[in-house]
């Protein structure tokens, strides 16, 4: 966020940014889409081994000393036993599992689900990678439950983003899990995007000089949407989530 802000040039109001370092901004897109590709490949590996991750979020991602992206904290990962799959292709698994900000609606509602809950989380995370902003910032847990879980509210997709990126993103966070892409499709798509970008053939936002890197507001209250629900075993999570904390 800071690097993009420092290289976006001078803000001229309705005219956008002037004197931006376009090549640097292009390179930041290469790095971000590469990271998204690596995340997708990691989840694809888990899914190909019958494991649903259920806690995809920035806190569980990092880079080692060589710059290789790593996925860690498998406390909520679950092996899916085909013997327990219903005729609808879903499983009766623990509800309200993960962190609300990135949690698929069906998980929050305690409904049966499958590995495509990770697709939803990825869609929200992909938006964050592209926008450099925190999804649902300022939402209380009650607002999230009402607007996101029940009414299907999603972050605003920027019109300057390539349509193929926006399509993948919005399909991934579709309210109906059967409409979401699996990670074999997501991984192949992002592999192609990275290859094209590295060859200077890929699409990037048409207004690359207008990437707005907003400063992250310091939270004044507990960020409950990022709290892992598994940390509480004695309290009623369902009722606690409706406290007035704002993220």
mmCIF file of C-alpha atoms in Angstrom:
data_model
loop_
_atom_site.group_PDB
_atom_site.id
_atom_site.type_symbol
_atom_site.label_atom_id
_atom_site.label_comp_id
_atom_site.label_asym_id
_atom_site.label_seq_id
_atom_site.Cartn_x
_atom_site.Cartn_y
_atom_site.Cartn_z
ATOM 1 C CA UNK A 1 0.000 0.000 0.000
ATOM 2 C CA UNK A 2 2.756 2.416 0.954
ATOM 3 C CA UNK A 3 4.885 1.639 -2.105
ATOM 4 C CA UNK A 4 1.943 2.146 -4.435
ATOM 5 C CA UNK A 5 1.006 5.377 -2.716
ATOM 6 C CA UNK A 6 4.567 6.704 -2.945
ATOM 7 C CA UNK A 7 4.783 5.960 -6.664
ATOM 8 C CA UNK A 8 1.319 6.979 -7.809
ATOM 9 C CA UNK A 9 2.368 10.556 -8.555
ATOM 10 C CA UNK A 10 0.496 13.745 -7.730
ATOM 11 C CA UNK A 11 -3.255 13.677 -7.145
ATOM 12 C CA UNK A 12 -5.027 16.220 -9.356
ATOM 13 C CA UNK A 13 -8.581 15.692 -8.166
ATOM 14 C CA UNK A 14 -10.991 14.865 -11.025
ATOM 15 C CA UNK A 15 -8.036 14.385 -13.398
ATOM 16 C CA UNK A 16 -6.597 11.537 -11.340
ATOM 17 C CA UNK A 17 -2.882 11.068 -10.704
ATOM 18 C CA UNK A 18 -0.121 12.742 -12.673
ATOM 19 C CA UNK A 19 3.524 11.702 -13.106
ATOM 20 C CA UNK A 20 3.036 8.198 -11.779
ATOM 21 C CA UNK A 21 5.821 5.639 -12.109
ATOM 22 C CA UNK A 22 3.890 3.345 -14.417
ATOM 23 C CA UNK A 23 6.548 0.628 -14.695
ATOM 24 C CA UNK A 24 6.832 0.361 -10.930
ATOM 25 C CA UNK A 25 3.064 0.147 -10.578
ATOM 26 C CA UNK A 26 2.973 -2.530 -13.259
ATOM 27 C CA UNK A 27 5.541 -4.526 -11.326
ATOM 28 C CA UNK A 28 3.447 -4.320 -8.168
ATOM 29 C CA UNK A 29 0.596 -5.935 -10.088
ATOM 30 C CA UNK A 30 2.939 -8.716 -11.208
ATOM 31 C CA UNK A 31 3.933 -9.323 -7.581
ATOM 32 C CA UNK A 32 0.356 -9.260 -6.301
ATOM 33 C CA UNK A 33 -1.067 -11.566 -8.949
ATOM 34 C CA UNK A 34 1.892 -13.907 -8.460
ATOM 35 C CA UNK A 35 1.106 -14.056 -4.744
ATOM 36 C CA UNK A 36 -2.564 -14.747 -5.544
ATOM 37 C CA UNK A 37 -1.466 -17.548 -7.893
ATOM 38 C CA UNK A 38 0.740 -19.095 -5.220
ATOM 39 C CA UNK A 39 -2.091 -18.969 -2.664
ATOM 40 C CA UNK A 40 -4.433 -20.655 -5.136
ATOM 41 C CA UNK A 41 -1.877 -23.365 -5.876
ATOM 42 C CA UNK A 42 -1.441 -24.080 -2.160
ATOM 43 C CA UNK A 43 -5.188 -24.483 -1.652
ATOM 44 C CA UNK A 44 -5.438 -26.573 -4.813
ATOM 45 C CA UNK A 45 -2.835 -28.952 -3.374
ATOM 46 C CA UNK A 46 -4.892 -29.338 -0.195
ATOM 47 C CA UNK A 47 -8.124 -29.901 -2.107
ATOM 48 C CA UNK A 48 -6.467 -32.475 -4.376
ATOM 49 C CA UNK A 49 -5.665 -34.387 -1.194
ATOM 50 C CA UNK A 50 -9.223 -34.181 0.111
ATOM 51 C CA UNK A 51 -8.574 -31.406 2.647
ATOM 52 C CA UNK A 52 -10.637 -28.253 3.142
ATOM 53 C CA UNK A 53 -8.635 -25.412 4.726
ATOM 54 C CA UNK A 54 -11.433 -23.197 6.162
ATOM 55 C CA UNK A 55 -9.253 -20.352 7.439
ATOM 56 C CA UNK A 56 -7.805 -18.560 4.432
ATOM 57 C CA UNK A 57 -6.825 -15.025 5.452
ATOM 58 C CA UNK A 58 -3.744 -12.755 5.450
ATOM 59 C CA UNK A 59 -2.804 -13.733 9.009
ATOM 60 C CA UNK A 60 -2.180 -17.288 7.815
ATOM 61 C CA UNK A 61 0.049 -16.307 4.895
ATOM 62 C CA UNK A 62 3.645 -15.182 4.796
ATOM 63 C CA UNK A 63 6.947 -15.299 2.923
ATOM 64 C CA UNK A 64 10.135 -17.114 3.847
ATOM 65 C CA UNK A 65 13.652 -15.695 3.498
ATOM 66 C CA UNK A 66 13.730 -16.569 -0.209
ATOM 67 C CA UNK A 67 10.431 -14.822 -0.890
ATOM 68 C CA UNK A 68 8.459 -18.052 -1.294
ATOM 69 C CA UNK A 69 4.859 -17.706 -0.179
ATOM 70 C CA UNK A 70 3.843 -20.004 2.669
ATOM 71 C CA UNK A 71 0.447 -21.095 3.970
ATOM 72 C CA UNK A 72 0.412 -22.062 7.636
ATOM 73 C CA UNK A 73 -1.828 -22.738 10.666
ATOM 74 C CA UNK A 74 -3.784 -25.854 9.780
ATOM 75 C CA UNK A 75 -5.772 -25.945 13.016
ATOM 76 C CA UNK A 76 -9.089 -25.726 11.160
ATOM 77 C CA UNK A 77 -8.146 -27.854 8.162
ATOM 78 C CA UNK A 78 -10.349 -30.927 7.777
ATOM 79 C CA UNK A 79 -10.020 -34.045 5.661
ATOM 80 C CA UNK A 80 -13.253 -34.684 3.773
ATOM 81 C CA UNK A 81 -14.371 -38.295 4.012
ATOM 82 C CA UNK A 82 -16.296 -39.289 0.832
ATOM 83 C CA UNK A 83 -18.366 -41.690 2.944
ATOM 84 C CA UNK A 84 -19.960 -38.702 4.657
ATOM 85 C CA UNK A 85 -20.748 -36.696 1.540
ATOM 86 C CA UNK A 86 -24.450 -36.122 0.921
ATOM 87 C CA UNK A 87 -26.207 -36.559 -2.398
ATOM 88 C CA UNK A 88 -25.859 -32.794 -2.878
ATOM 89 C CA UNK A 89 -22.062 -32.992 -2.679
ATOM 90 C CA UNK A 90 -21.774 -31.290 0.725
ATOM 91 C CA UNK A 91 -20.780 -32.388 4.201
ATOM 92 C CA UNK A 92 -22.200 -31.830 7.671
ATOM 93 C CA UNK A 93 -19.228 -30.024 9.181
ATOM 94 C CA UNK A 94 -18.726 -27.590 12.032
ATOM 95 C CA UNK A 95 -20.375 -24.233 11.417
ATOM 96 C CA UNK A 96 -19.071 -20.767 12.323
ATOM 97 C CA UNK A 97 -15.531 -22.001 11.767
ATOM 98 C CA UNK A 98 -12.794 -19.547 10.807
ATOM 99 C CA UNK A 99 -12.671 -15.747 10.789
ATOM 100 C CA UNK A 100 -15.882 -13.909 9.926
ATOM 101 C CA UNK A 101 -14.312 -11.426 7.510
ATOM 102 C CA UNK A 102 -13.341 -14.244 5.132
ATOM 103 C CA UNK A 103 -15.904 -16.871 6.169
ATOM 104 C CA UNK A 104 -18.333 -18.230 3.578
ATOM 105 C CA UNK A 105 -21.980 -17.397 4.396
ATOM 106 C CA UNK A 106 -23.036 -21.040 4.587
ATOM 107 C CA UNK A 107 -20.368 -21.672 7.238
ATOM 108 C CA UNK A 108 -21.542 -18.680 9.256
ATOM 109 C CA UNK A 109 -25.111 -19.956 9.050
ATOM 110 C CA UNK A 110 -24.125 -23.461 10.132
ATOM 111 C CA UNK A 111 -25.276 -25.088 6.886
ATOM 112 C CA UNK A 112 -23.647 -28.097 5.175
ATOM 113 C CA UNK A 113 -20.751 -27.158 2.896
ATOM 114 C CA UNK A 114 -17.768 -28.455 0.945
ATOM 115 C CA UNK A 115 -14.316 -27.316 -0.189
ATOM 116 C CA UNK A 116 -15.772 -24.362 -2.089
ATOM 117 C CA UNK A 117 -15.917 -22.409 1.159
ATOM 118 C CA UNK A 118 -12.212 -21.844 0.451
ATOM 119 C CA UNK A 119 -13.174 -20.405 -2.950
ATOM 120 C CA UNK A 120 -15.302 -17.784 -1.192
ATOM 121 C CA UNK A 121 -12.447 -16.865 1.150
ATOM 122 C CA UNK A 122 -10.105 -16.602 -1.804
ATOM 123 C CA UNK A 123 -12.492 -14.299 -3.637
ATOM 124 C CA UNK A 124 -12.525 -11.883 -0.692
ATOM 125 C CA UNK A 125 -8.749 -12.152 -0.319
ATOM 126 C CA UNK A 126 -8.209 -11.597 -4.055
ATOM 127 C CA UNK A 127 -10.233 -8.378 -3.791
ATOM 128 C CA UNK A 128 -7.966 -7.287 -0.932
ATOM 129 C CA UNK A 129 -4.858 -8.045 -2.976
ATOM 130 C CA UNK A 130 -6.165 -5.968 -5.869
ATOM 131 C CA UNK A 131 -7.604 -3.063 -3.869
ATOM 132 C CA UNK A 132 -4.964 -2.886 -1.101
ATOM 133 C CA UNK A 133 -7.822 -2.330 1.322
ATOM 134 C CA UNK A 134 -9.356 -4.423 4.096
ATOM 135 C CA UNK A 135 -12.673 -5.998 3.069
ATOM 136 C CA UNK A 136 -15.703 -4.945 5.125
ATOM 137 C CA UNK A 137 -13.655 -2.363 7.004
ATOM 138 C CA UNK A 138 -15.823 -0.557 9.536
ATOM 139 C CA UNK A 139 -18.413 -3.349 9.690
ATOM 140 C CA UNK A 140 -19.566 -4.469 13.102
ATOM 141 C CA UNK A 141 -20.144 -8.164 13.560
ATOM 142 C CA UNK A 142 -23.894 -7.492 13.451
ATOM 143 C CA UNK A 143 -23.545 -5.552 10.208
ATOM 144 C CA UNK A 144 -21.498 -8.365 8.712
ATOM 145 C CA UNK A 145 -24.122 -10.941 9.678
ATOM 146 C CA UNK A 146 -26.980 -8.880 8.276
ATOM 147 C CA UNK A 147 -25.392 -7.369 5.171
ATOM 148 C CA UNK A 148 -22.854 -9.983 4.079
ATOM 149 C CA UNK A 149 -24.141 -13.306 5.378
ATOM 150 C CA UNK A 150 -27.867 -12.717 4.923
ATOM 151 C CA UNK A 151 -28.157 -10.107 2.157
ATOM 152 C CA UNK A 152 -25.145 -11.005 0.018
ATOM 153 C CA UNK A 153 -23.270 -7.689 0.200
ATOM 154 C CA UNK A 154 -19.759 -7.858 -1.280
ATOM 155 C CA UNK A 155 -16.907 -5.354 -1.722
ATOM 156 C CA UNK A 156 -17.122 -3.013 -4.717
ATOM 157 C CA UNK A 157 -15.211 -4.213 -7.754
ATOM 158 C CA UNK A 158 -13.252 -1.417 -9.464
ATOM 159 C CA UNK A 159 -14.210 -0.795 -13.093
ATOM 160 C CA UNK A 160 -10.529 -0.390 -13.994
ATOM 161 C CA UNK A 161 -9.739 -4.009 -13.125
ATOM 162 C CA UNK A 162 -9.575 -6.461 -16.039
ATOM 163 C CA UNK A 163 -12.962 -8.092 -16.578
ATOM 164 C CA UNK A 164 -11.432 -11.563 -16.301
ATOM 165 C CA UNK A 165 -10.128 -10.746 -12.808
ATOM 166 C CA UNK A 166 -13.458 -9.282 -11.706
ATOM 167 C CA UNK A 167 -15.346 -12.266 -13.102
ATOM 168 C CA UNK A 168 -13.179 -14.759 -11.226
ATOM 169 C CA UNK A 169 -13.481 -12.720 -8.041
ATOM 170 C CA UNK A 170 -17.263 -12.350 -8.107
ATOM 171 C CA UNK A 171 -17.828 -15.976 -9.069
ATOM 172 C CA UNK A 172 -15.602 -17.088 -6.184
ATOM 173 C CA UNK A 173 -17.683 -15.217 -3.608
ATOM 174 C CA UNK A 174 -21.040 -16.162 -5.143
ATOM 175 C CA UNK A 175 -23.704 -16.820 -2.458
ATOM 176 C CA UNK A 176 -24.418 -20.241 -3.985
ATOM 177 C CA UNK A 177 -21.420 -22.510 -3.445
ATOM 178 C CA UNK A 178 -22.361 -24.604 -6.489
ATOM 179 C CA UNK A 179 -21.702 -21.531 -8.659
ATOM 180 C CA UNK A 180 -18.176 -20.998 -7.359
ATOM 181 C CA UNK A 181 -15.122 -22.186 -9.297
ATOM 182 C CA UNK A 182 -12.947 -24.954 -7.903
ATOM 183 C CA UNK A 183 -9.267 -24.319 -7.371
ATOM 184 C CA UNK A 184 -8.166 -26.303 -10.397
ATOM 185 C CA UNK A 185 -9.876 -23.592 -12.469
ATOM 186 C CA UNK A 186 -8.660 -20.733 -10.268
ATOM 187 C CA UNK A 187 -5.061 -21.973 -10.335
ATOM 188 C CA UNK A 188 -4.962 -22.412 -14.108
ATOM 189 C CA UNK A 189 -6.498 -18.973 -14.604
ATOM 190 C CA UNK A 190 -3.938 -17.255 -12.377
ATOM 191 C CA UNK A 191 -1.058 -19.251 -13.845
ATOM 192 C CA UNK A 192 -2.018 -17.788 -17.219
ATOM 193 C CA UNK A 193 -2.363 -14.277 -15.809
ATOM 194 C CA UNK A 194 1.094 -14.385 -14.202
ATOM 195 C CA UNK A 195 2.705 -15.730 -17.356
ATOM 196 C CA UNK A 196 1.116 -12.993 -19.454
ATOM 197 C CA UNK A 197 2.081 -10.261 -17.016
ATOM 198 C CA UNK A 198 5.700 -11.393 -16.856
ATOM 199 C CA UNK A 199 5.814 -11.276 -20.650
ATOM 200 C CA UNK A 200 4.303 -7.785 -20.609
ATOM 201 C CA UNK A 201 1.279 -9.172 -22.418
ATOM 202 C CA UNK A 202 -1.231 -9.271 -19.609
ATOM 203 C CA UNK A 203 -3.974 -6.869 -18.727
ATOM 204 C CA UNK A 204 -3.580 -4.533 -15.789
ATOM 205 C CA UNK A 205 -6.018 -1.875 -14.607
ATOM 206 C CA UNK A 206 -6.457 0.566 -17.476
ATOM 207 C CA UNK A 207 -5.904 3.478 -15.117
ATOM 208 C CA UNK A 208 -2.768 2.146 -13.446
ATOM 209 C CA UNK A 209 -1.823 5.650 -12.353
ATOM 210 C CA UNK A 210 -5.067 5.973 -10.399
ATOM 211 C CA UNK A 211 -4.430 3.154 -7.929
ATOM 212 C CA UNK A 212 -5.449 4.700 -4.647
ATOM 213 C CA UNK A 213 -3.515 3.380 -1.669
ATOM 214 C CA UNK A 214 -5.489 4.525 1.328
ATOM 215 C CA UNK A 215 -3.856 4.608 4.710
ATOM 216 C CA UNK A 216 -5.134 1.936 7.037
ATOM 217 C CA UNK A 217 -7.072 3.527 9.852
ATOM 218 C CA UNK A 218 -5.926 2.438 13.261
ATOM 219 C CA UNK A 219 -8.664 0.357 14.831
ATOM 220 C CA UNK A 220 -10.183 1.904 17.905
ATOM 221 C CA UNK A 221 -11.885 -1.271 19.051
ATOM 222 C CA UNK A 222 -11.321 -5.003 18.905
ATOM 223 C CA UNK A 223 -11.352 -6.326 15.321
ATOM 224 C CA UNK A 224 -13.752 -9.185 15.974
ATOM 225 C CA UNK A 225 -14.208 -10.054 12.311
ATOM 226 C CA UNK A 226 -10.600 -11.238 12.312
ATOM 227 C CA UNK A 227 -10.911 -13.268 15.517
ATOM 228 C CA UNK A 228 -10.621 -16.989 14.941
ATOM 229 C CA UNK A 229 -13.861 -18.479 16.259
ATOM 230 C CA UNK A 230 -12.116 -21.628 17.471
ATOM 231 C CA UNK A 231 -10.382 -19.712 20.300
ATOM 232 C CA UNK A 232 -13.613 -19.662 22.285
ATOM 233 C CA UNK A 233 -14.966 -22.970 23.493
ATOM 234 C CA UNK A 234 -17.137 -21.957 26.415
ATOM 235 C CA UNK A 235 -18.957 -18.846 25.242
ATOM 236 C CA UNK A 236 -21.842 -18.694 22.825
ATOM 237 C CA UNK A 237 -20.120 -17.541 19.631
ATOM 238 C CA UNK A 238 -23.414 -16.930 17.855
ATOM 239 C CA UNK A 239 -24.559 -14.370 20.380
ATOM 240 C CA UNK A 240 -21.087 -12.864 20.903
ATOM 241 C CA UNK A 241 -20.681 -12.095 17.210
ATOM 242 C CA UNK A 242 -23.473 -9.512 17.426
ATOM 243 C CA UNK A 243 -21.626 -7.214 19.806
ATOM 244 C CA UNK A 244 -21.130 -3.673 18.569
ATOM 245 C CA UNK A 245 -17.401 -3.921 17.913
ATOM 246 C CA UNK A 246 -16.396 -2.234 14.670
ATOM 247 C CA UNK A 247 -13.575 -3.395 12.403
#
